[in-house]
Short mmCIF file of C-alpha atoms in Angstrom, two decimals:
data_model
loop_
_atom_site.label_atom_id
_atom_site.label_comp_id
_atom_site.label_asym_id
_atom_site.label_seq_id
_atom_site.Cartn_x
_atom_site.Cartn_y
_atom_site.Cartn_z
CA MET Y 185 0.00 0.00 0.00
CA PRO Y 186 1.21 3.52 -0.69
CA THR Y 187 2.45 5.54 2.25
CA ILE Y 188 1.93 9.22 3.04
CA THR Y 189 4.10 10.97 5.60
CA PHE Y 190 2.73 14.18 7.12
CA THR Y 191 5.34 16.27 8.92
CA GLN Y 192 4.06 18.87 11.38
CA PRO Y 193 5.64 22.28 12.00
CA ASP Y 194 7.03 20.89 15.29
CA GLY Y 195 8.83 18.12 13.38
CA SER Y 196 6.57 15.25 14.45
CA GLU Y 197 5.64 12.77 11.75
CA GLN Y 198 2.58 10.67 10.99
CA VAL Y 199 2.97 7.87 8.45
CA LEU Y 200 -0.24 6.51 6.90
CA GLN Y 201 -0.69 3.47 4.69
CA VAL Y 202 -3.67 4.02 2.42
CA ALA Y 203 -5.40 2.42 -0.55
CA ASP Y 204 -4.48 3.31 -4.13
CA GLY Y 205 -6.34 6.40 -5.31
CA THR Y 206 -6.60 8.01 -1.86
CA THR Y 207 -5.96 11.75 -1.86
CA LEU Y 208 -3.68 13.35 0.70
CA MET Y 209 -6.64 15.36 2.01
CA ARG Y 210 -8.92 12.36 2.48
CA ALA Y 211 -6.14 10.36 4.14
CA ALA Y 212 -5.43 13.21 6.55
CA VAL Y 213 -9.05 13.96 7.43
CA SER Y 214 -9.95 10.28 7.88
CA ASN Y 215 -6.97 9.67 10.14
CA GLY Y 216 -7.11 12.84 12.21
CA VAL Y 217 -3.94 14.46 10.95
CA ASP Y 218 -3.68 17.87 12.59
CA GLY Y 219 -3.58 20.90 10.37
CA ILE Y 220 -5.48 19.56 7.36
CA VAL Y 221 -9.06 20.85 7.32
CA GLY Y 222 -10.40 19.86 3.90
CA GLU Y 223 -13.35 22.19 4.28
CA CYS Y 224 -14.91 21.68 0.82
CA GLY Y 225 -14.55 17.91 0.74
CA GLY Y 226 -12.17 17.83 -2.21
CA GLN Y 227 -13.72 20.09 -4.86
CA ALA Y 228 -10.89 22.63 -5.03
CA MET Y 229 -13.34 25.22 -3.69
CA CYS Y 230 -11.34 26.13 -0.60
CA ALA Y 231 -7.65 26.05 0.23
CA THR Y 232 -7.66 24.35 3.63
CA CYS Y 233 -5.81 21.16 2.65
CA HIS Y 234 -2.65 23.03 1.64
CA VAL Y 235 0.58 21.02 1.92
CA TYR Y 236 4.20 21.54 0.94
CA VAL Y 237 5.45 18.54 -1.05
CA ARG Y 238 9.11 17.61 -0.48
CA PRO Y 239 11.06 18.36 -3.68
CA GLU Y 240 12.13 14.76 -4.31
CA TYR Y 241 8.49 13.87 -5.07
CA ALA Y 242 7.72 16.86 -7.29
CA ARG Y 243 8.30 15.03 -10.56
CA SER Y 244 5.76 12.32 -9.71
CA LEU Y 245 2.91 14.77 -9.11
CA PRO Y 246 0.03 15.49 -11.45
CA GLU Y 247 0.05 18.87 -13.20
CA ILE Y 248 -1.60 21.73 -11.34
CA THR Y 249 -4.95 22.45 -12.95
CA GLU Y 250 -6.27 25.95 -13.45
CA ASP Y 251 -8.73 25.47 -10.58
CA GLU Y 252 -6.04 24.29 -8.18
CA ASP Y 253 -3.73 27.10 -9.25
CA GLU Y 254 -6.44 29.65 -8.52
CA MET Y 255 -7.19 28.20 -5.09
CA LEU Y 256 -3.51 27.98 -4.17
CA ASP Y 257 -3.52 31.77 -4.35
CA CYS Y 258 -5.94 31.68 -1.40
CA THR Y 259 -3.88 29.61 1.03
CA THR Y 260 -3.46 31.09 4.49
CA ALA Y 261 0.20 30.07 4.84
CA ALA Y 262 2.41 31.45 2.08
CA ARG Y 263 2.30 29.68 -1.27
CA THR Y 264 5.64 28.35 -2.50
CA ASP Y 265 6.75 26.24 -5.44
CA ALA Y 266 6.17 23.21 -3.19
CA SER Y 267 2.53 24.11 -2.50
CA ARG Y 268 -0.27 21.76 -3.51
CA LEU Y 269 -3.84 21.16 -2.46
CA GLY Y 270 -3.94 17.79 -0.74
CA CYS Y 271 -7.28 17.00 -2.39
CA GLN Y 272 -5.72 17.14 -5.86
CA VAL Y 273 -2.87 14.68 -5.19
CA ALA Y 274 -3.66 10.97 -4.96
CA VAL Y 275 -1.21 8.19 -4.17
CA GLY Y 276 -1.12 5.06 -6.30
CA PRO Y 277 0.99 3.20 -8.85
CA THR Y 278 2.85 6.33 -10.02
CA LEU Y 279 3.22 7.79 -6.53
CA GLY Y 280 3.87 4.98 -4.08
CA ALA Y 281 5.20 7.18 -1.31
CA ILE Y 282 5.19 10.88 -0.55
CA VAL Y 283 6.36 13.16 2.25
CA VAL Y 284 4.63 16.50 2.81
CA ASP Y 285 4.99 19.30 5.32
CA VAL Y 286 1.80 20.58 6.94
CA PRO Y 287 1.66 24.39 7.13
CA ALA Y 288 1.19 26.15 10.45
CA ASP Y 289 -2.11 27.72 9.33
CA GLN Y 290 -5.00 26.64 7.12
CA VAL Y 291 -7.65 29.24 7.92
CA MET E 230 4.48 26.05 -11.22
CA SER E 231 3.33 29.59 -10.96
CA SER E 232 4.88 31.96 -8.48
CA SER E 233 3.09 33.50 -5.55
CA THR E 234 2.55 36.94 -7.09
CA ALA E 235 -1.22 36.51 -7.42
CA LYS E 236 -3.16 37.30 -4.29
CA CYS E 237 -6.41 35.95 -3.02
CA PRO E 238 -8.87 38.84 -2.88
CA TYR E 239 -10.53 37.74 0.34
CA SER E 240 -7.85 36.70 2.77
CA GLY E 241 -7.30 39.26 5.46
CA THR E 242 -4.45 39.66 7.85
CA GLN E 243 -3.54 36.51 9.65
CA ALA E 244 -4.40 36.46 13.30
CA ALA E 245 -1.36 36.70 15.51
CA GLY E 246 -0.38 33.83 17.72
CA THR E 247 -1.76 30.99 15.63
CA ALA E 248 1.43 29.05 15.27
CA ALA E 249 -0.11 25.77 16.29
CA ALA E 250 -1.50 23.56 13.58
CA VAL E 251 -5.24 23.04 13.55
CA PRO E 252 -6.28 19.82 15.26
CA VAL E 253 -9.00 17.80 13.62
CA PRO E 254 -11.99 16.86 15.78
CA GLN E 255 -12.76 13.19 15.75
CA PRO E 256 -16.32 12.05 16.31
CA LEU E 257 -16.49 9.52 19.11
CA ARG E 258 -17.66 6.17 17.88
CA SER E 259 -16.33 3.87 20.54
CA PRO E 260 -18.38 0.69 20.26
CA GLY E 261 -17.83 0.00 23.95
CA GLY E 262 -19.53 3.18 25.14
CA VAL E 263 -22.71 3.30 23.11
CA SER E 264 -25.77 4.61 24.88
CA GLU E 265 -29.36 5.37 24.03
CA ALA E 266 -29.88 8.98 23.02
CA PRO E 267 -30.88 11.29 25.85
CA VAL E 268 -34.29 12.84 25.22
CA ALA E 269 -34.52 16.63 25.42
CA HIS E 270 -38.13 16.81 26.66
CA TRP E 271 -37.38 20.21 28.17
CA LEU E 272 -36.52 21.88 24.87
CA ASP E 273 -39.04 24.59 23.98
CA VAL E 274 -38.85 24.32 20.19
CA GLU E 275 -41.27 27.20 19.61
CA GLY E 276 -39.14 29.40 21.87
CA LEU E 277 -35.96 28.87 19.88
CA ALA E 278 -36.96 31.51 17.33
CA ALA E 279 -36.70 34.30 19.92
CA ASP E 280 -33.14 33.40 20.97
CA PRO E 281 -31.81 29.86 20.67
CA TYR E 282 -28.37 30.30 22.19
CA ALA E 283 -29.14 29.49 25.86
CA ALA E 284 -30.89 26.30 24.77
CA TYR E 285 -27.94 25.40 22.55
CA ALA E 286 -25.54 25.85 25.47
CA ARG E 287 -27.63 23.51 27.64
CA LEU E 288 -27.87 20.93 24.85
CA ARG E 289 -24.09 20.99 24.36
CA ALA E 290 -23.51 20.62 28.10
CA GLU E 291 -26.07 17.90 28.78
CA SER E 292 -26.69 16.03 25.54
CA PRO E 293 -24.88 17.14 22.39
CA VAL E 294 -26.64 14.35 20.50
CA ALA E 295 -30.23 14.44 21.75
CA TRP E 296 -33.55 13.08 20.57
CA VAL E 297 -36.12 15.89 20.32
CA PRO E 298 -39.63 14.41 20.15
CA LYS E 299 -41.28 17.61 18.96
CA LEU E 300 -39.01 17.70 15.92
CA ASN E 301 -39.02 13.93 15.43
CA LYS E 302 -35.28 14.05 14.95
CA PHE E 303 -31.94 14.08 16.69
CA LEU E 304 -30.36 17.46 17.23
CA VAL E 305 -26.56 17.48 17.10
CA THR E 306 -25.15 20.59 18.76
CA SER E 307 -21.43 19.92 19.35
CA TYR E 308 -18.68 20.90 16.93
CA GLY E 309 -17.28 17.37 16.86
CA GLY E 310 -20.68 15.83 16.15
CA CYS E 311 -21.61 18.28 13.39
CA HIS E 312 -18.17 18.03 11.80
CA GLY E 313 -18.23 14.25 11.96
CA ILE E 314 -21.58 14.17 10.14
CA GLU E 315 -20.26 16.36 7.34
CA GLN E 316 -17.24 14.15 6.81
CA ASP E 317 -19.35 11.03 6.19
CA GLN E 318 -22.04 11.48 3.56
CA GLU E 319 -22.36 7.70 3.16
CA THR E 320 -23.72 7.41 6.70
CA PHE E 321 -25.36 10.83 6.92
CA SER E 322 -27.22 11.50 3.69
CA ALA E 323 -28.41 14.88 2.43
CA ASN E 324 -31.07 13.04 0.43
CA VAL E 325 -33.56 13.13 3.29
CA SER E 326 -36.95 11.48 2.93
CA GLY E 327 -40.04 13.68 2.81
CA SER E 328 -37.88 16.63 1.83
CA THR E 329 -39.87 19.85 1.94
CA MET E 330 -37.07 21.39 -0.15
CA ASN E 331 -37.81 19.09 -3.09
CA ARG E 332 -41.53 19.74 -2.69
CA ALA E 333 -41.01 23.51 -2.49
CA ILE E 334 -39.02 23.93 -5.67
CA GLY E 335 -40.60 21.09 -7.58
CA ALA E 336 -37.41 19.10 -8.16
CA GLN E 337 -34.35 17.75 -6.38
CA PRO E 338 -31.50 20.28 -6.15
CA MET E 339 -27.88 19.36 -5.45
CA LEU E 340 -28.29 20.11 -1.74
CA ARG E 341 -30.58 17.08 -1.45
CA LYS E 342 -28.27 14.74 -3.39
CA ASP E 343 -25.18 12.83 -2.29
CA ASP E 344 -22.14 12.17 -4.44
CA PRO E 345 -21.75 11.13 -7.18
CA GLU E 346 -25.10 12.69 -8.25
CA HIS E 347 -24.40 15.86 -6.25
CA ALA E 348 -21.01 16.39 -7.90
CA ILE E 349 -22.55 16.34 -11.40
CA ASP E 350 -24.81 19.28 -10.53
CA ARG E 351 -22.13 21.11 -8.58
CA ALA E 352 -19.36 20.89 -11.21
CA PRO E 353 -20.61 23.67 -13.53
CA ILE E 354 -21.44 25.92 -10.57
CA ASN E 355 -18.03 25.93 -8.89
CA PRO E 356 -16.09 27.80 -11.63
CA VAL E 357 -18.58 30.71 -11.53
CA LEU E 358 -18.13 31.03 -7.78
CA ARG E 359 -14.37 30.58 -7.35
CA PRO E 360 -12.45 33.64 -6.13
CA LYS E 361 -11.09 34.69 -9.51
CA SER E 362 -14.47 34.85 -11.23
CA ILE E 363 -15.97 36.61 -8.23
CA LYS E 364 -13.18 39.19 -8.17
CA GLU E 365 -12.94 39.85 -11.90
CA ALA E 366 -16.52 39.46 -13.12
CA TRP E 367 -18.63 40.21 -10.08
CA ALA E 368 -16.92 42.44 -7.52
CA PRO E 369 -17.40 45.53 -9.75
CA VAL E 370 -21.10 44.68 -10.05
CA PHE E 371 -21.43 44.18 -6.28
CA ALA E 372 -19.73 47.55 -5.73
CA ARG E 373 -22.02 49.38 -8.15
CA ASN E 374 -25.10 47.84 -6.53
CA ALA E 375 -23.87 48.80 -3.05
CA GLU E 376 -23.55 52.44 -4.11
CA THR E 377 -27.06 52.38 -5.58
CA TYR E 378 -28.65 51.20 -2.35
CA LEU E 379 -26.46 53.37 -0.14
CA ASP E 380 -28.02 56.27 -2.02
CA ALA E 381 -31.44 54.89 -1.08
CA LEU E 382 -30.37 54.53 2.55
CA GLU E 383 -29.05 58.09 2.58
CA ASP E 384 -32.33 59.35 1.14
CA LYS E 385 -34.18 57.81 4.10
CA GLY E 386 -32.00 59.79 6.47
CA PRO E 387 -30.51 58.95 9.88
CA GLY E 388 -33.84 59.23 11.70
CA HIS E 389 -35.74 56.76 9.54
CA ALA E 390 -33.26 54.45 7.82
CA ASP E 391 -33.61 50.71 8.28
CA LEU E 392 -30.47 48.84 7.29
CA ASN E 393 -32.40 45.69 6.44
CA THR E 394 -35.29 47.15 4.47
CA ASP E 395 -33.47 50.00 2.75
CA TYR E 396 -30.09 48.43 2.09
CA ALA E 397 -29.40 44.78 2.94
CA ALA E 398 -32.55 43.28 1.42
CA PRO E 399 -32.65 45.08 -1.95
CA LEU E 400 -28.87 44.88 -2.31
CA ALA E 401 -28.79 41.13 -1.69
CA SER E 402 -31.59 40.67 -4.21
CA LYS E 403 -29.92 42.79 -6.89
CA ASN E 404 -26.56 41.07 -6.40
CA LEU E 405 -28.28 37.71 -6.76
CA ILE E 406 -30.20 38.76 -9.88
CA ASP E 407 -26.94 39.85 -11.51
CA LEU E 408 -24.83 36.87 -10.41
CA LEU E 409 -27.48 34.41 -11.53
CA GLY E 410 -28.25 36.34 -14.71
CA LEU E 411 -32.00 36.63 -14.06
CA LEU E 412 -32.48 39.18 -16.81
CA ASP E 413 -35.57 41.38 -16.41
CA ALA E 414 -36.36 40.06 -12.93
CA ASP E 415 -36.88 42.83 -10.41
CA VAL E 416 -35.66 43.10 -6.85
CA ASP E 417 -39.04 42.72 -5.15
CA GLN E 418 -40.06 39.82 -7.36
CA VAL E 419 -36.93 37.79 -6.55
CA ARG E 420 -37.28 38.61 -2.86
CA ARG E 421 -40.81 37.24 -3.00
CA TRP E 422 -39.70 34.07 -4.78
CA SER E 423 -36.93 33.49 -2.28
CA HIS E 424 -39.27 34.10 0.64
CA ASP E 425 -41.90 31.76 -0.78
CA PHE E 426 -39.38 28.98 -1.50
CA ILE E 427 -37.95 29.21 2.01
CA ALA E 428 -41.42 29.22 3.54
CA GLY E 429 -42.17 26.09 1.53
CA MET E 430 -38.96 24.41 2.67
CA GLY E 431 -39.98 25.09 6.25
CA ASN E 432 -43.61 24.03 5.75
CA VAL E 433 -43.39 20.85 7.80
CA LEU E 434 -47.01 21.26 8.90
CA ASP E 435 -48.28 21.28 5.28
CA ASP E 436 -50.02 24.65 5.44
CA PRO E 437 -51.92 24.82 2.11
CA GLY E 438 -51.60 28.61 1.87
CA ILE E 439 -47.81 28.39 2.07
CA TRP E 440 -47.78 25.71 -0.64
CA ALA E 441 -50.03 27.82 -2.87
CA ARG E 442 -47.70 30.82 -2.69
CA CYS E 443 -44.66 28.62 -3.12
CA ASP E 444 -46.13 26.85 -6.15
CA ALA E 445 -47.01 30.19 -7.76
CA SER E 446 -43.45 31.46 -7.31
CA THR E 447 -42.02 28.19 -8.60
CA ALA E 448 -44.19 28.54 -11.70
CA ASP E 449 -43.01 32.15 -12.19
CA ALA E 450 -39.35 31.22 -11.83
CA ASP E 451 -39.73 28.22 -14.13
CA ALA E 452 -41.37 30.43 -16.77
CA LEU E 453 -38.46 32.86 -16.66
CA LEU E 454 -35.93 30.01 -16.84
CA ALA E 455 -37.74 28.52 -19.83
CA GLU E 456 -36.80 31.73 -21.65
CA LEU E 457 -33.35 32.17 -20.14
CA ILE E 458 -31.96 28.68 -20.77
CA PRO E 459 -32.20 28.88 -24.60
CA PHE E 460 -31.07 32.51 -24.48
CA TYR E 461 -27.88 31.67 -22.58
CA ARG E 462 -27.18 28.71 -24.84
CA LYS E 463 -26.86 31.25 -27.65
CA ASN E 464 -25.41 34.08 -25.58
CA PRO E 465 -23.23 32.63 -22.83
CA ASP E 466 -21.81 34.97 -20.20
CA ALA E 467 -20.25 34.81 -16.72
CA SER E 468 -23.56 34.25 -14.90
CA LEU E 469 -24.58 31.14 -13.03
CA VAL E 470 -27.67 30.39 -15.13
CA SER E 471 -25.50 30.67 -18.23
CA ALA E 472 -23.05 28.13 -16.78
CA LEU E 473 -25.86 25.76 -15.86
CA ALA E 474 -27.64 26.20 -19.20
CA ASN E 475 -24.45 25.25 -21.04
CA SER E 476 -23.46 22.40 -18.73
CA GLY E 477 -25.39 19.65 -20.48
CA LEU E 478 -27.54 19.14 -17.38
CA PRO E 479 -31.23 18.42 -18.02
CA VAL E 480 -33.45 21.51 -17.87
CA GLU E 481 -35.08 20.18 -14.70
CA ASP E 482 -31.72 20.16 -12.90
CA VAL E 483 -30.80 23.60 -14.24
CA ALA E 484 -34.08 24.94 -12.88
CA ALA E 485 -33.84 23.10 -9.55
CA ASN E 486 -30.36 24.41 -8.81
CA THR E 487 -31.22 27.94 -9.89
CA LYS E 488 -34.20 27.90 -7.53
CA LEU E 489 -31.90 26.55 -4.81
CA ALA E 490 -29.59 29.52 -5.41
CA ILE E 491 -32.55 31.91 -5.24
CA SER E 492 -33.55 30.32 -1.92
CA GLY E 493 -30.12 30.24 -0.31
CA GLY E 494 -28.46 33.21 -1.96
CA LEU E 495 -30.61 36.01 -0.67
CA ASN E 496 -31.52 35.83 3.03
CA GLU E 497 -28.08 34.78 4.17
CA PRO E 498 -26.05 37.61 2.57
CA GLN E 499 -28.85 39.99 3.60
CA HIS E 500 -28.58 38.81 7.20
CA MET E 501 -24.80 39.09 7.12
CA VAL E 502 -24.99 42.81 6.28
CA THR E 503 -27.19 43.57 9.26
CA ASN E 504 -25.45 41.08 11.58
CA MET E 505 -22.07 42.69 10.95
CA VAL E 506 -23.29 46.21 11.65
CA TRP E 507 -25.21 45.00 14.72
CA ALA E 508 -22.16 43.16 16.08
CA LEU E 509 -19.78 46.05 15.45
CA SER E 510 -22.22 48.54 17.01
CA ARG E 511 -22.22 46.49 20.21
CA HIS E 512 -18.43 46.19 20.23
CA PRO E 513 -17.16 49.73 19.62
CA ALA E 514 -13.49 48.95 20.25
CA GLN E 515 -13.57 46.27 17.55
CA ARG E 516 -15.46 48.63 15.28
CA GLU E 517 -12.70 51.22 15.69
CA ALA E 518 -10.06 48.58 15.03
CA VAL E 519 -11.59 47.43 11.74
CA LEU E 520 -12.24 50.99 10.56
CA ALA E 521 -8.60 51.79 11.27
CA ASP E 522 -7.32 48.66 9.50
CA PRO E 523 -9.42 47.52 6.52
CA ALA E 524 -7.45 44.27 6.36
CA LEU E 525 -9.54 43.24 9.39
CA TRP E 526 -12.79 43.16 7.36
CA ALA E 527 -12.14 39.51 6.48
CA ALA E 528 -11.89 38.63 10.17
CA ALA E 529 -14.95 40.76 11.01
CA PHE E 530 -16.99 38.87 8.41
CA ASP E 531 -15.72 35.48 9.53
CA GLU E 532 -16.31 36.15 13.21
CA THR E 533 -19.82 37.46 12.59
CA VAL E 534 -20.83 34.43 10.53
CA ARG E 535 -19.50 32.18 13.33
CA TRP E 536 -21.11 34.11 16.18
CA GLN E 537 -24.53 34.76 14.55
CA SER E 538 -24.78 32.07 11.89
CA PRO E 539 -27.58 32.88 9.42
CA ILE E 540 -28.17 29.17 8.75
CA GLY E 541 -28.64 27.62 12.16
CA MET E 542 -29.63 24.06 11.32
CA TYR E 543 -29.95 21.80 8.31
CA PRO E 544 -31.13 18.20 7.95
CA ARG E 545 -29.40 14.91 7.33
CA GLN E 546 -30.66 11.31 7.53
CA ALA E 547 -28.85 8.23 8.78
CA THR E 548 -28.50 5.60 6.07
CA ARG E 549 -27.59 2.86 8.54
CA ASP E 550 -27.37 2.15 12.25
CA THR E 551 -24.48 4.19 13.54
CA VAL E 552 -22.96 5.76 16.63
CA LEU E 553 -22.23 9.45 16.92
CA GLU E 554 -20.45 10.89 19.96
CA GLY E 555 -21.26 7.70 21.83
CA VAL E 556 -24.97 7.81 21.05
CA ALA E 557 -26.74 5.15 18.99
CA ILE E 558 -28.56 6.48 15.92
CA PRO E 559 -30.80 4.05 14.02
CA ALA E 560 -30.99 3.76 10.24
CA GLY E 561 -33.53 6.15 8.78
CA ALA E 562 -33.41 8.62 11.67
CA GLY E 563 -33.68 12.31 10.89
CA ILE E 564 -30.87 14.50 12.18
CA GLY E 565 -30.67 18.27 12.62
CA VAL E 566 -27.10 19.53 12.25
CA VAL E 567 -27.14 22.62 14.47
CA VAL E 568 -24.13 24.50 13.14
CA ALA E 569 -25.11 27.70 14.95
CA SER E 570 -24.51 25.80 18.19
CA ALA E 571 -21.36 24.03 16.98
CA ASN E 572 -19.96 27.45 16.18
CA ARG E 573 -20.13 28.37 19.88
CA ASP E 574 -18.72 25.11 21.22
CA GLN E 575 -16.17 25.92 23.93
CA SER E 576 -14.43 22.60 23.46
CA TRP E 577 -13.45 23.78 19.97
CA PHE E 578 -13.30 27.58 20.15
CA GLY E 579 -12.18 27.91 23.79
CA PRO E 580 -13.81 29.47 26.86
CA GLY E 581 -14.68 32.69 25.01
CA ALA E 582 -16.71 30.88 22.35
CA GLU E 583 -19.88 32.81 23.22
CA ASP E 584 -18.12 36.16 22.72
CA PHE E 585 -17.75 38.22 19.56
CA ASP E 586 -14.01 38.72 19.03
CA ILE E 587 -12.59 39.52 15.62
CA HIS E 588 -9.10 39.04 17.08
CA ARG E 589 -9.67 35.45 18.22
CA PRO E 590 -7.24 32.82 16.93
CA LYS E 591 -8.67 31.56 13.68
CA ARG E 592 -10.21 28.12 13.69
CA PRO E 593 -12.48 26.47 11.15
CA HIS E 594 -16.20 26.98 11.81
CA LEU E 595 -19.27 25.44 10.20
CA ALA E 596 -21.32 28.49 9.21
CA PHE E 597 -21.00 27.57 5.53
CA GLY E 598 -21.30 23.86 6.26
CA ALA E 599 -18.36 21.56 5.55
CA GLY E 600 -17.54 18.79 3.16
CA VAL E 601 -19.00 18.44 -0.31
CA HIS E 602 -22.02 20.63 0.52
CA LEU E 603 -19.86 23.54 1.68
CA CYS E 604 -21.80 26.63 0.56
CA ALA E 605 -20.97 27.18 -3.11
CA GLY E 606 -21.48 30.90 -2.63
CA HIS E 607 -19.07 31.37 0.27
CA TRP E 608 -16.49 33.28 -1.80
CA ALA E 609 -19.25 35.44 -3.29
CA ALA E 610 -20.53 36.25 0.22
CA LYS E 611 -17.06 37.08 1.53
CA SER E 612 -16.64 39.47 -1.38
CA ALA E 613 -20.10 40.98 -1.77
CA ILE E 614 -20.74 41.47 1.95
CA GLY E 615 -17.45 41.24 3.83
CA GLN E 616 -15.31 43.22 1.40
CA ILE E 617 -17.87 45.46 -0.31
CA ALA E 618 -21.37 46.00 1.15
CA VAL E 619 -20.40 46.56 4.78
CA PRO E 620 -17.08 48.42 4.28
CA LYS E 621 -18.76 50.73 1.76
CA ALA E 622 -21.55 51.48 4.22
CA TYR E 623 -18.96 52.67 6.76
CA GLU E 624 -17.12 54.60 4.05
CA ARG E 625 -20.33 56.45 3.29
CA PHE E 626 -21.42 56.93 6.92
CA GLY E 627 -18.37 56.84 9.17
CA SER E 628 -20.51 56.93 12.33
CA LEU E 629 -23.00 54.26 11.16
CA ARG E 630 -24.52 52.49 14.17
CA VAL E 631 -27.67 50.85 15.46
CA ASP E 632 -30.31 53.44 16.38
CA GLU E 633 -31.16 52.66 20.00
CA GLN E 634 -34.26 54.88 19.80
CA ARG E 635 -36.06 52.47 17.50
CA ALA E 636 -36.70 48.74 17.96
CA GLU E 637 -34.80 46.05 16.07
CA SER E 638 -36.28 42.64 15.35
CA TRP E 639 -34.52 39.25 15.43
CA GLY E 640 -36.15 35.98 14.57
CA GLY E 641 -35.73 32.33 13.63
CA TRP E 642 -33.39 29.51 14.51
CA VAL E 643 -33.28 27.25 11.43
CA PHE E 644 -32.66 30.48 9.54
CA ARG E 645 -31.93 33.40 11.84
CA GLY E 646 -31.49 37.08 11.25
CA LEU E 647 -32.74 40.63 11.66
CA SER E 648 -35.98 41.55 9.92
CA SER E 649 -35.52 45.15 11.00
CA LEU E 650 -32.40 47.07 12.03
CA PRO E 651 -32.90 50.83 12.47
CA VAL E 652 -29.60 52.63 12.00
CA THR E 653 -28.44 56.17 12.35
CA TRP E 654 -25.36 58.29 11.67
CA ASN E 655 -24.13 61.82 12.41
#
């Protein structure tokens, strides 16, 4: 099963094993990962599942769609080149493991 | 990847001292501690409309998941319980049986569907209501409309002006007409439709007079849409009806979701205008702070919608036997998700949860719902009301405040707001 590692601002880590096709947002919300709100349930209508993807995984990510790009401009913590919406990134055959940093603020 | 030069139009200053990450509430479903639901016999349902907040506090303290016989449903009043429901649409369905909403607007809108059916209706709506479209296509329209109705308010004068009747209500209607693209509809007509639809949705006692008015308004709105749908197929624009008309959805779904937007897109922004001015009038230090620093308008809007949530409760239905916050809920049971109470839950917002404080550390609230049914219009509301209608009112009348010489009028709990708010200025 693919693994997702969420790293908190204090350095603590939570490693989740999830089914293929699970988004980072859904994994976090279902498993009580602090700092991921997922307010809109995965429609790219809010920006409360913002994560920073570690650079070594950047090449395995799907392209940022126009909708995601627009919503990333509305993140509470500063947007960087590592910023993604957790609801738009799913783990699976092309992304078997990923490590992301959870921002200090989502709202 | 694009750089971070673009800026969200609606994010305000970040509250200081919010370094900690946001913890996620987990609904309690321990199979070992399941109990029968406590019954809130004491709850005076009729009395909630006057002021529900003391009753909500008692429900949260004694029985945050309670069976209420008079409503024939469970009321869930804690943040954790309400949030847990919204994260699990397979257990807690929006497609409730005997829906007065479906009866009122003559079809099933997206708010009474679960995914995947819900997502099909919602998909064409989201792009119209994302921040960029709101900022570029609609904020100038909202600003023009605000000036129009500020003129009307000014004409009434500081001894007679009513912020609801003279400003909030017609402005919310005009903004909605423009955003939806209801060409040729007038402000009073759309207010009447919205009022009649909402009355129908609340007509649990089957009052035939309410149904007659609701059916007449449904027929009027359907007649207009029968003209607008083919028009927008030939002449698409940035409006919501245009997006729906060109989405490939059946006409019935286009009409149902437009009528849903007419129902939910008017009273709530209207109430937010008056609620914000009411709250700031009662908290002069915070009023001075926001007038001195316009970046605080976003926080003022967000705190008002938490503290006086215009939508207090909405329904869900259990699809299977389940356990919520330790309480057994049987399959088929009706549930009232009391977000107005969840938004004052001390276990989530801290000991000052009952207070209005625009400087409080930011935490997620449920005033717009959560999950897939999160209010589609929440960015529009933040713009039209939080960034435009209310700031412009204070720009026009720097000393705008509630007029203590004349009586205001609050009402409702499922939907709650001011039906009259006399205001004055120097």
